[in-house]
Amino acid sequence: MEKMPYRQELDVHFPKRAVDPVVTTISTDWREGLPALTGSMVTLRELRASDAASLCALLTTEEVSRFISPPPTTVEGFERFIAWTARQRQAGAYACFAVTVDSTDTAIGIFQLRELEPGFGTAEWGFAIGSAYWGTGVFQDGAELMINFAFETVGVHRLEARAAVKNGRGNGALRKVGAVQEGLLRKSFQKDGEYLDQALWTILNEDWKPRQIWAAANGQLVH
Ligand SMILES: CC(C)(COP(=O)(O)OP(=O)(O)OC[C@H]1O[C@@H](n2cnc3c(N)ncnc32)[C@H](O)[C@@H]1OP(=O)(O)O)[C@@H](O)C(=O)NCCC(=O)NCCS
């Protein structure tokens, strides 16, 4: 998601929402705490306050933040963001994972998921990873874990992503995990005083499962 849902002015406490009956049949416990999801290169886990320093160092660079809404600018700002993610998760509207690699526990990026309609039938995901890890496979490994989490655990049916058309890596990354470009959202994202066009990318649950089965049958890694 180019527009990260966190904004300082939204940083208020939400009452915990009643659990949606549709979703209870699938799983509800992610609202109490995110599971650790382990792939071949990365582990996605709940954010912690102590992740603020590494995220601030890695996600505030010009190349990472160029096409996304401005991240917090200080370690304290990231600490507030991390506290906000926990409250949003408890409210059942949003989940944000830290990306860690290999055996280190350092957060080097985030994957976010937010509901676009009550019950999470349609959701939007977004991601940002420190540029030292671009082109290494970290994104694809983390993305597959995140997409599986959205479909299998949260019960998402339609997963949307928006990427500024100028964001070559963002669009390339979405294409390579099987997202389909559905359209162009004209002048839908304001960045540095300029309105940018965004591509709308989607993955449907019913498309994802056969893709995973095909990958498994062809000896590709699936989580
Ligand atoms: C988006 C992001 C997480 C992707 O991670 P990544 O490691 O760069 O992604 P990958 O290298 O695995 O995949 C990107 C793909 O786009 C391709 N690509 C790179 N530049 C491109 C361009 N200008 N045009 C088209 N495709 C491009 C790459 O070749 C790669 O495909 P390949 O592996 O088949 O060669 C990372 O770039 C990032 O954090 N960017 C900053 C934040 C951001 O823009 N978030 C996206 C919001 S939608």
CSV table of C-alpha atoms and ligand atoms in Angstrom, one decimal:
chain,number,residue,atom,x,y,z
A,1,MET,CA,0.0,0.0,0.0
A,2,GLU,CA,1.5,3.2,-1.0
A,3,LYS,CA,-0.6,5.1,1.6
A,4,MET,CA,0.5,3.6,4.9
A,5,PRO,CA,-2.6,3.8,7.1
A,6,TYR,CA,-0.6,5.1,10.1
A,7,ARG,CA,-0.9,8.8,10.6
A,8,GLN,CA,0.0,10.5,13.8
A,9,GLU,CA,-3.3,12.3,13.9
A,10,LEU,CA,-5.1,8.9,13.9
A,11,ASP,CA,-3.1,7.7,16.8
A,12,VAL,CA,-6.0,7.2,19.2
A,13,HIS,CA,-7.2,4.2,21.1
A,14,PHE,CA,-9.9,2.2,19.5
A,15,PRO,CA,-12.3,0.0,21.5
A,16,LYS,CA,-11.8,-3.7,20.8
A,17,ARG,CA,-14.3,-4.7,18.2
A,18,ALA,CA,-16.7,-7.6,18.4
A,19,VAL,CA,-15.3,-10.5,16.4
A,20,ASP,CA,-16.9,-10.9,13.0
A,21,PRO,CA,-18.8,-14.2,12.9
A,22,VAL,CA,-17.6,-15.1,9.4
A,23,VAL,CA,-14.0,-14.8,10.4
A,24,THR,CA,-14.4,-16.8,13.6
A,25,THR,CA,-14.9,-19.9,11.6
A,26,ILE,CA,-11.4,-19.5,10.1
A,27,SER,CA,-9.2,-18.1,12.9
A,28,THR,CA,-9.3,-15.3,15.3
A,29,ASP,CA,-6.2,-15.6,17.4
A,30,TRP,CA,-4.0,-13.4,15.1
A,31,ARG,CA,-5.9,-10.5,16.8
A,32,GLU,CA,-4.4,-11.5,20.1
A,33,GLY,CA,-0.8,-11.7,18.7
A,34,LEU,CA,0.6,-12.4,15.3
A,35,PRO,CA,2.1,-15.8,14.6
A,36,ALA,CA,5.8,-16.1,13.6
A,37,LEU,CA,5.8,-17.2,10.0
A,38,THR,CA,9.0,-18.9,8.8
A,39,GLY,CA,10.0,-19.2,5.1
A,40,SER,CA,13.2,-20.3,3.4
A,41,MET,CA,14.9,-17.0,4.1
A,42,VAL,CA,12.8,-14.9,6.3
A,43,THR,CA,10.7,-14.9,9.4
A,44,LEU,CA,7.8,-12.6,9.7
A,45,ARG,CA,6.9,-11.8,13.3
A,46,GLU,CA,5.1,-9.3,15.5
A,47,LEU,CA,6.7,-5.9,15.7
A,48,ARG,CA,8.3,-4.9,19.0
A,49,ALA,CA,9.2,-1.5,20.3
A,50,SER,CA,12.9,-2.4,20.0
A,51,ASP,CA,12.5,-2.7,16.2
A,52,ALA,CA,12.1,1.1,16.0
A,53,ALA,CA,15.8,1.9,15.6
A,54,SER,CA,16.5,-0.5,12.7
A,55,LEU,CA,13.3,0.3,10.9
A,56,CYS,CA,14.0,4.0,11.3
A,57,ALA,CA,17.5,3.5,9.8
A,58,LEU,CA,16.3,1.3,6.9
A,59,LEU,CA,12.9,2.7,5.9
A,60,THR,CA,13.5,6.4,6.0
A,61,THR,CA,16.1,6.5,3.2
A,62,GLU,CA,15.2,8.4,0.0
A,63,GLU,CA,15.1,5.3,-2.2
A,64,VAL,CA,12.8,3.3,0.2
A,65,SER,CA,10.4,6.1,1.0
A,66,ARG,CA,10.3,7.7,-2.5
A,67,PHE,CA,7.0,6.2,-3.6
A,68,ILE,CA,5.3,5.6,-0.3
A,69,SER,CA,3.6,7.9,2.2
A,70,PRO,CA,6.2,9.4,4.5
A,71,PRO,CA,7.3,7.0,7.3
A,72,PRO,CA,7.9,8.4,10.8
A,73,THR,CA,11.2,10.4,10.8
A,74,THR,CA,12.5,9.5,14.3
A,75,VAL,CA,13.0,6.4,16.4
A,76,GLU,CA,10.3,7.7,18.8
A,77,GLY,CA,8.0,8.1,15.8
A,78,PHE,CA,8.5,4.5,14.9
A,79,GLU,CA,7.9,3.5,18.5
A,80,ARG,CA,4.5,5.2,18.3
A,81,PHE,CA,3.8,3.6,15.0
A,82,ILE,CA,4.6,0.1,16.5
A,83,ALA,CA,2.4,0.7,19.5
A,84,TRP,CA,-0.4,1.8,17.0
A,85,THR,CA,0.0,-1.4,15.0
A,86,ALA,CA,-0.6,-3.5,18.1
A,87,ARG,CA,-3.8,-1.6,18.9
A,88,GLN,CA,-5.0,-1.9,15.4
A,89,ARG,CA,-4.3,-5.6,15.4
A,90,GLN,CA,-6.3,-6.0,18.6
A,91,ALA,CA,-9.1,-4.1,17.0
A,92,GLY,CA,-9.1,-6.6,14.2
A,93,ALA,CA,-8.6,-4.2,11.4
A,94,TYR,CA,-4.9,-4.4,10.6
A,95,ALA,CA,-1.8,-6.6,10.9
A,96,CYS,CA,1.8,-5.5,10.5
A,97,PHE,CA,4.7,-8.0,10.5
A,98,ALA,CA,8.4,-7.3,11.0
A,99,VAL,CA,10.6,-9.0,8.4
A,100,THR,CA,13.7,-10.6,9.8
A,101,VAL,CA,16.3,-12.6,8.0
A,102,ASP,CA,18.3,-15.8,8.7
A,103,SER,CA,19.1,-16.3,12.3
A,104,THR,CA,19.2,-12.5,13.2
A,105,ASP,CA,16.2,-11.0,14.8
A,106,THR,CA,16.7,-7.5,13.4
A,107,ALA,CA,13.7,-6.0,11.7
A,108,ILE,CA,14.7,-5.1,8.1
A,109,GLY,CA,11.3,-4.3,6.8
A,110,ILE,CA,7.5,-4.6,7.2
A,111,PHE,CA,4.5,-6.3,5.6
A,112,GLN,CA,1.2,-4.7,6.3
A,113,LEU,CA,-2.4,-5.9,5.8
A,114,ARG,CA,-5.5,-3.8,6.4
A,115,GLU,CA,-9.2,-4.5,5.9
A,116,LEU,CA,-11.0,-2.6,3.2
A,117,GLU,CA,-14.4,-3.8,4.3
A,118,PRO,CA,-15.7,-5.2,7.6
A,119,GLY,CA,-14.8,-8.9,8.0
A,120,PHE,CA,-11.6,-8.6,5.8
A,121,GLY,CA,-13.2,-10.0,2.6
A,122,THR,CA,-11.3,-7.4,0.7
A,123,ALA,CA,-8.0,-6.3,2.1
A,124,GLU,CA,-5.0,-4.2,1.0
A,125,TRP,CA,-1.4,-5.2,1.6
A,126,GLY,CA,1.8,-3.2,1.4
A,127,PHE,CA,5.5,-3.7,2.1
A,128,ALA,CA,8.8,-1.9,2.5
A,129,ILE,CA,12.2,-3.5,2.9
A,130,GLY,CA,15.6,-2.0,3.5
A,131,SER,CA,17.4,-1.4,0.2
A,132,ALA,CA,20.4,-3.6,1.2
A,133,TYR,CA,18.0,-6.6,0.9
A,134,TRP,CA,16.4,-5.7,-2.5
A,135,GLY,CA,16.9,-8.3,-5.2
A,136,THR,CA,17.9,-11.0,-2.7
A,137,GLY,CA,14.7,-13.0,-2.6
A,138,VAL,CA,13.7,-11.6,0.8
A,139,PHE,CA,10.7,-9.9,-0.7
A,140,GLN,CA,9.3,-13.0,-2.5
A,141,ASP,CA,9.8,-15.2,0.5
A,142,GLY,CA,8.1,-12.8,2.8
A,143,ALA,CA,5.4,-12.0,0.3
A,144,GLU,CA,4.4,-15.6,0.0
A,145,LEU,CA,4.2,-15.9,3.8
A,146,MET,CA,2.1,-12.8,4.0
A,147,ILE,CA,-0.3,-13.8,1.2
A,148,ASN,CA,-0.8,-17.2,2.7
A,149,PHE,CA,-1.5,-15.5,6.1
A,150,ALA,CA,-4.1,-13.2,4.5
A,151,PHE,CA,-5.9,-16.0,2.7
A,152,GLU,CA,-5.6,-18.9,5.1
A,153,THR,CA,-5.6,-17.3,8.5
A,154,VAL,CA,-7.4,-14.0,8.1
A,155,GLY,CA,-9.9,-15.3,5.5
A,156,VAL,CA,-9.3,-12.6,2.9
A,157,HIS,CA,-10.9,-13.3,-0.5
A,158,ARG,CA,-9.5,-10.4,-2.5
A,159,LEU,CA,-6.1,-8.9,-1.8
A,160,GLU,CA,-5.4,-5.5,-3.3
A,161,ALA,CA,-2.2,-3.5,-3.6
A,162,ARG,CA,-1.6,-0.1,-5.0
A,163,ALA,CA,1.8,1.0,-6.5
A,164,ALA,CA,2.7,4.3,-8.0
A,165,VAL,CA,3.2,3.7,-11.7
A,166,LYS,CA,6.7,5.3,-11.4
A,167,ASN,CA,7.6,2.7,-8.8
A,168,GLY,CA,9.3,0.1,-11.0
A,169,ARG,CA,10.4,-2.2,-8.3
A,170,GLY,CA,7.1,-2.1,-6.5
A,171,ASN,CA,5.2,-3.0,-9.6
A,172,GLY,CA,7.7,-5.6,-10.6
A,173,ALA,CA,7.6,-7.2,-7.2
A,174,LEU,CA,3.8,-7.4,-7.3
A,175,ARG,CA,3.8,-8.9,-10.8
A,176,LYS,CA,6.3,-11.6,-9.9
A,177,VAL,CA,4.2,-12.9,-7.0
A,178,GLY,CA,1.3,-13.4,-9.3
A,179,ALA,CA,-0.8,-10.2,-8.8
A,180,VAL,CA,-2.9,-9.1,-11.7
A,181,GLN,CA,-3.0,-5.5,-12.8
A,182,GLU,CA,-6.7,-4.5,-12.9
A,183,GLY,CA,-6.5,-0.9,-13.6
A,184,LEU,CA,-5.0,2.5,-13.2
A,185,LEU,CA,-6.0,4.9,-10.4
A,186,ARG,CA,-5.4,8.2,-11.9
A,187,LYS,CA,-3.8,10.9,-9.8
A,188,SER,CA,-4.7,8.9,-6.7
A,189,PHE,CA,-1.6,9.4,-4.6
A,190,GLN,CA,0.0,12.7,-3.5
A,191,LYS,CA,3.7,12.6,-3.0
A,192,ASP,CA,5.8,15.7,-2.5
A,193,GLY,CA,3.1,18.0,-3.8
A,194,GLU,CA,2.5,15.9,-7.0
A,195,TYR,CA,-0.4,13.6,-7.7
A,196,LEU,CA,0.8,10.3,-9.0
A,197,ASP,CA,-1.1,7.6,-10.9
A,198,GLN,CA,-1.2,4.2,-9.2
A,199,ALA,CA,-1.6,0.7,-10.6
A,200,LEU,CA,-4.2,-1.4,-8.8
A,201,TRP,CA,-3.0,-5.0,-8.4
A,202,THR,CA,-5.1,-7.9,-7.1
A,203,ILE,CA,-4.7,-11.5,-6.1
A,204,LEU,CA,-7.8,-13.6,-5.5
A,205,ASN,CA,-7.8,-16.5,-3.0
A,206,GLU,CA,-9.1,-18.8,-5.8
A,207,ASP,CA,-6.2,-17.9,-8.0
A,208,TRP,CA,-3.6,-18.2,-5.3
A,209,LYS,CA,-4.3,-21.8,-4.2
A,210,PRO,CA,-3.9,-23.4,-7.7
A,211,ARG,CA,-0.7,-21.4,-8.2
A,212,GLN,CA,0.7,-22.8,-4.9
A,213,ILE,CA,-0.4,-26.3,-5.9
A,214,TRP,CA,1.3,-25.9,-9.3
A,215,ALA,CA,4.5,-24.6,-7.7
A,216,ALA,CA,4.6,-27.5,-5.3
A,217,ALA,CA,4.0,-30.0,-8.1
A,218,ASN,CA,6.9,-28.4,-10.0
A,219,GLY,CA,9.3,-28.5,-7.2
A,220,GLN,CA,9.1,-24.9,-6.2
A,221,LEU,CA,9.2,-23.9,-2.6
A,222,VAL,CA,5.8,-23.2,-1.1
A,223,HIS,CA,5.0,-22.3,2.5
B,1,LIG,C1,8.9,-3.1,-3.1
B,1,LIG,C2,10.0,-3.9,-2.5
B,1,LIG,C3,9.6,-4.5,-1.1
B,1,LIG,C4,10.4,-5.1,-3.4
B,1,LIG,O1,11.5,-5.8,-2.9
B,1,LIG,P1,12.7,-6.1,-4.0
B,1,LIG,O2,13.7,-6.9,-3.3
B,1,LIG,O3,13.1,-4.8,-4.5
B,1,LIG,O4,11.9,-6.9,-5.1
B,1,LIG,P2,12.5,-8.0,-6.1
B,1,LIG,O5,13.8,-7.6,-6.5
B,1,LIG,O6,12.3,-9.3,-5.5
B,1,LIG,O7,11.4,-7.8,-7.2
B,1,LIG,C5,11.3,-6.7,-8.0
B,1,LIG,C6,11.2,-7.0,-9.4
B,1,LIG,O8,10.9,-5.9,-10.2
B,1,LIG,C7,11.9,-5.8,-11.2
B,1,LIG,N1,12.2,-4.4,-11.4
B,1,LIG,C8,13.1,-3.7,-10.9
B,1,LIG,N2,13.1,-2.4,-11.4
B,1,LIG,C9,12.1,-2.4,-12.3
B,1,LIG,C10,11.6,-1.4,-13.1
B,1,LIG,N3,12.1,-0.1,-13.1
B,1,LIG,N4,10.6,-1.7,-13.9
B,1,LIG,C11,10.0,-2.9,-13.9
B,1,LIG,N5,10.5,-3.9,-13.1
B,1,LIG,C12,11.5,-3.6,-12.3
B,1,LIG,C13,13.1,-6.6,-10.7
B,1,LIG,O9,13.9,-7.0,-11.8
B,1,LIG,C14,12.4,-7.7,-10.0
B,1,LIG,O10,12.0,-8.7,-10.8
B,1,LIG,P3,12.9,-10.1,-11.1
B,1,LIG,O11,13.2,-10.6,-9.7
B,1,LIG,O12,12.0,-10.9,-11.9
B,1,LIG,O13,14.1,-9.6,-11.8
B,1,LIG,C15,11.3,-3.0,-2.3
B,1,LIG,O14,11.8,-2.6,-3.5
B,1,LIG,C16,11.0,-1.8,-1.4
B,1,LIG,O15,10.9,-1.9,-0.2
B,1,LIG,N6,10.7,-0.6,-2.1
B,1,LIG,C17,10.5,0.6,-1.3
B,1,LIG,C18,9.1,0.6,-0.7
B,1,LIG,C19,8.0,0.4,-1.8
B,1,LIG,O16,8.1,1.0,-2.8
B,1,LIG,N7,7.0,-0.4,-1.5
B,1,LIG,C20,6.0,-0.9,-2.4
B,1,LIG,C21,4.7,-0.3,-2.2
B,1,LIG,S1,3.6,-1.0,-3.5
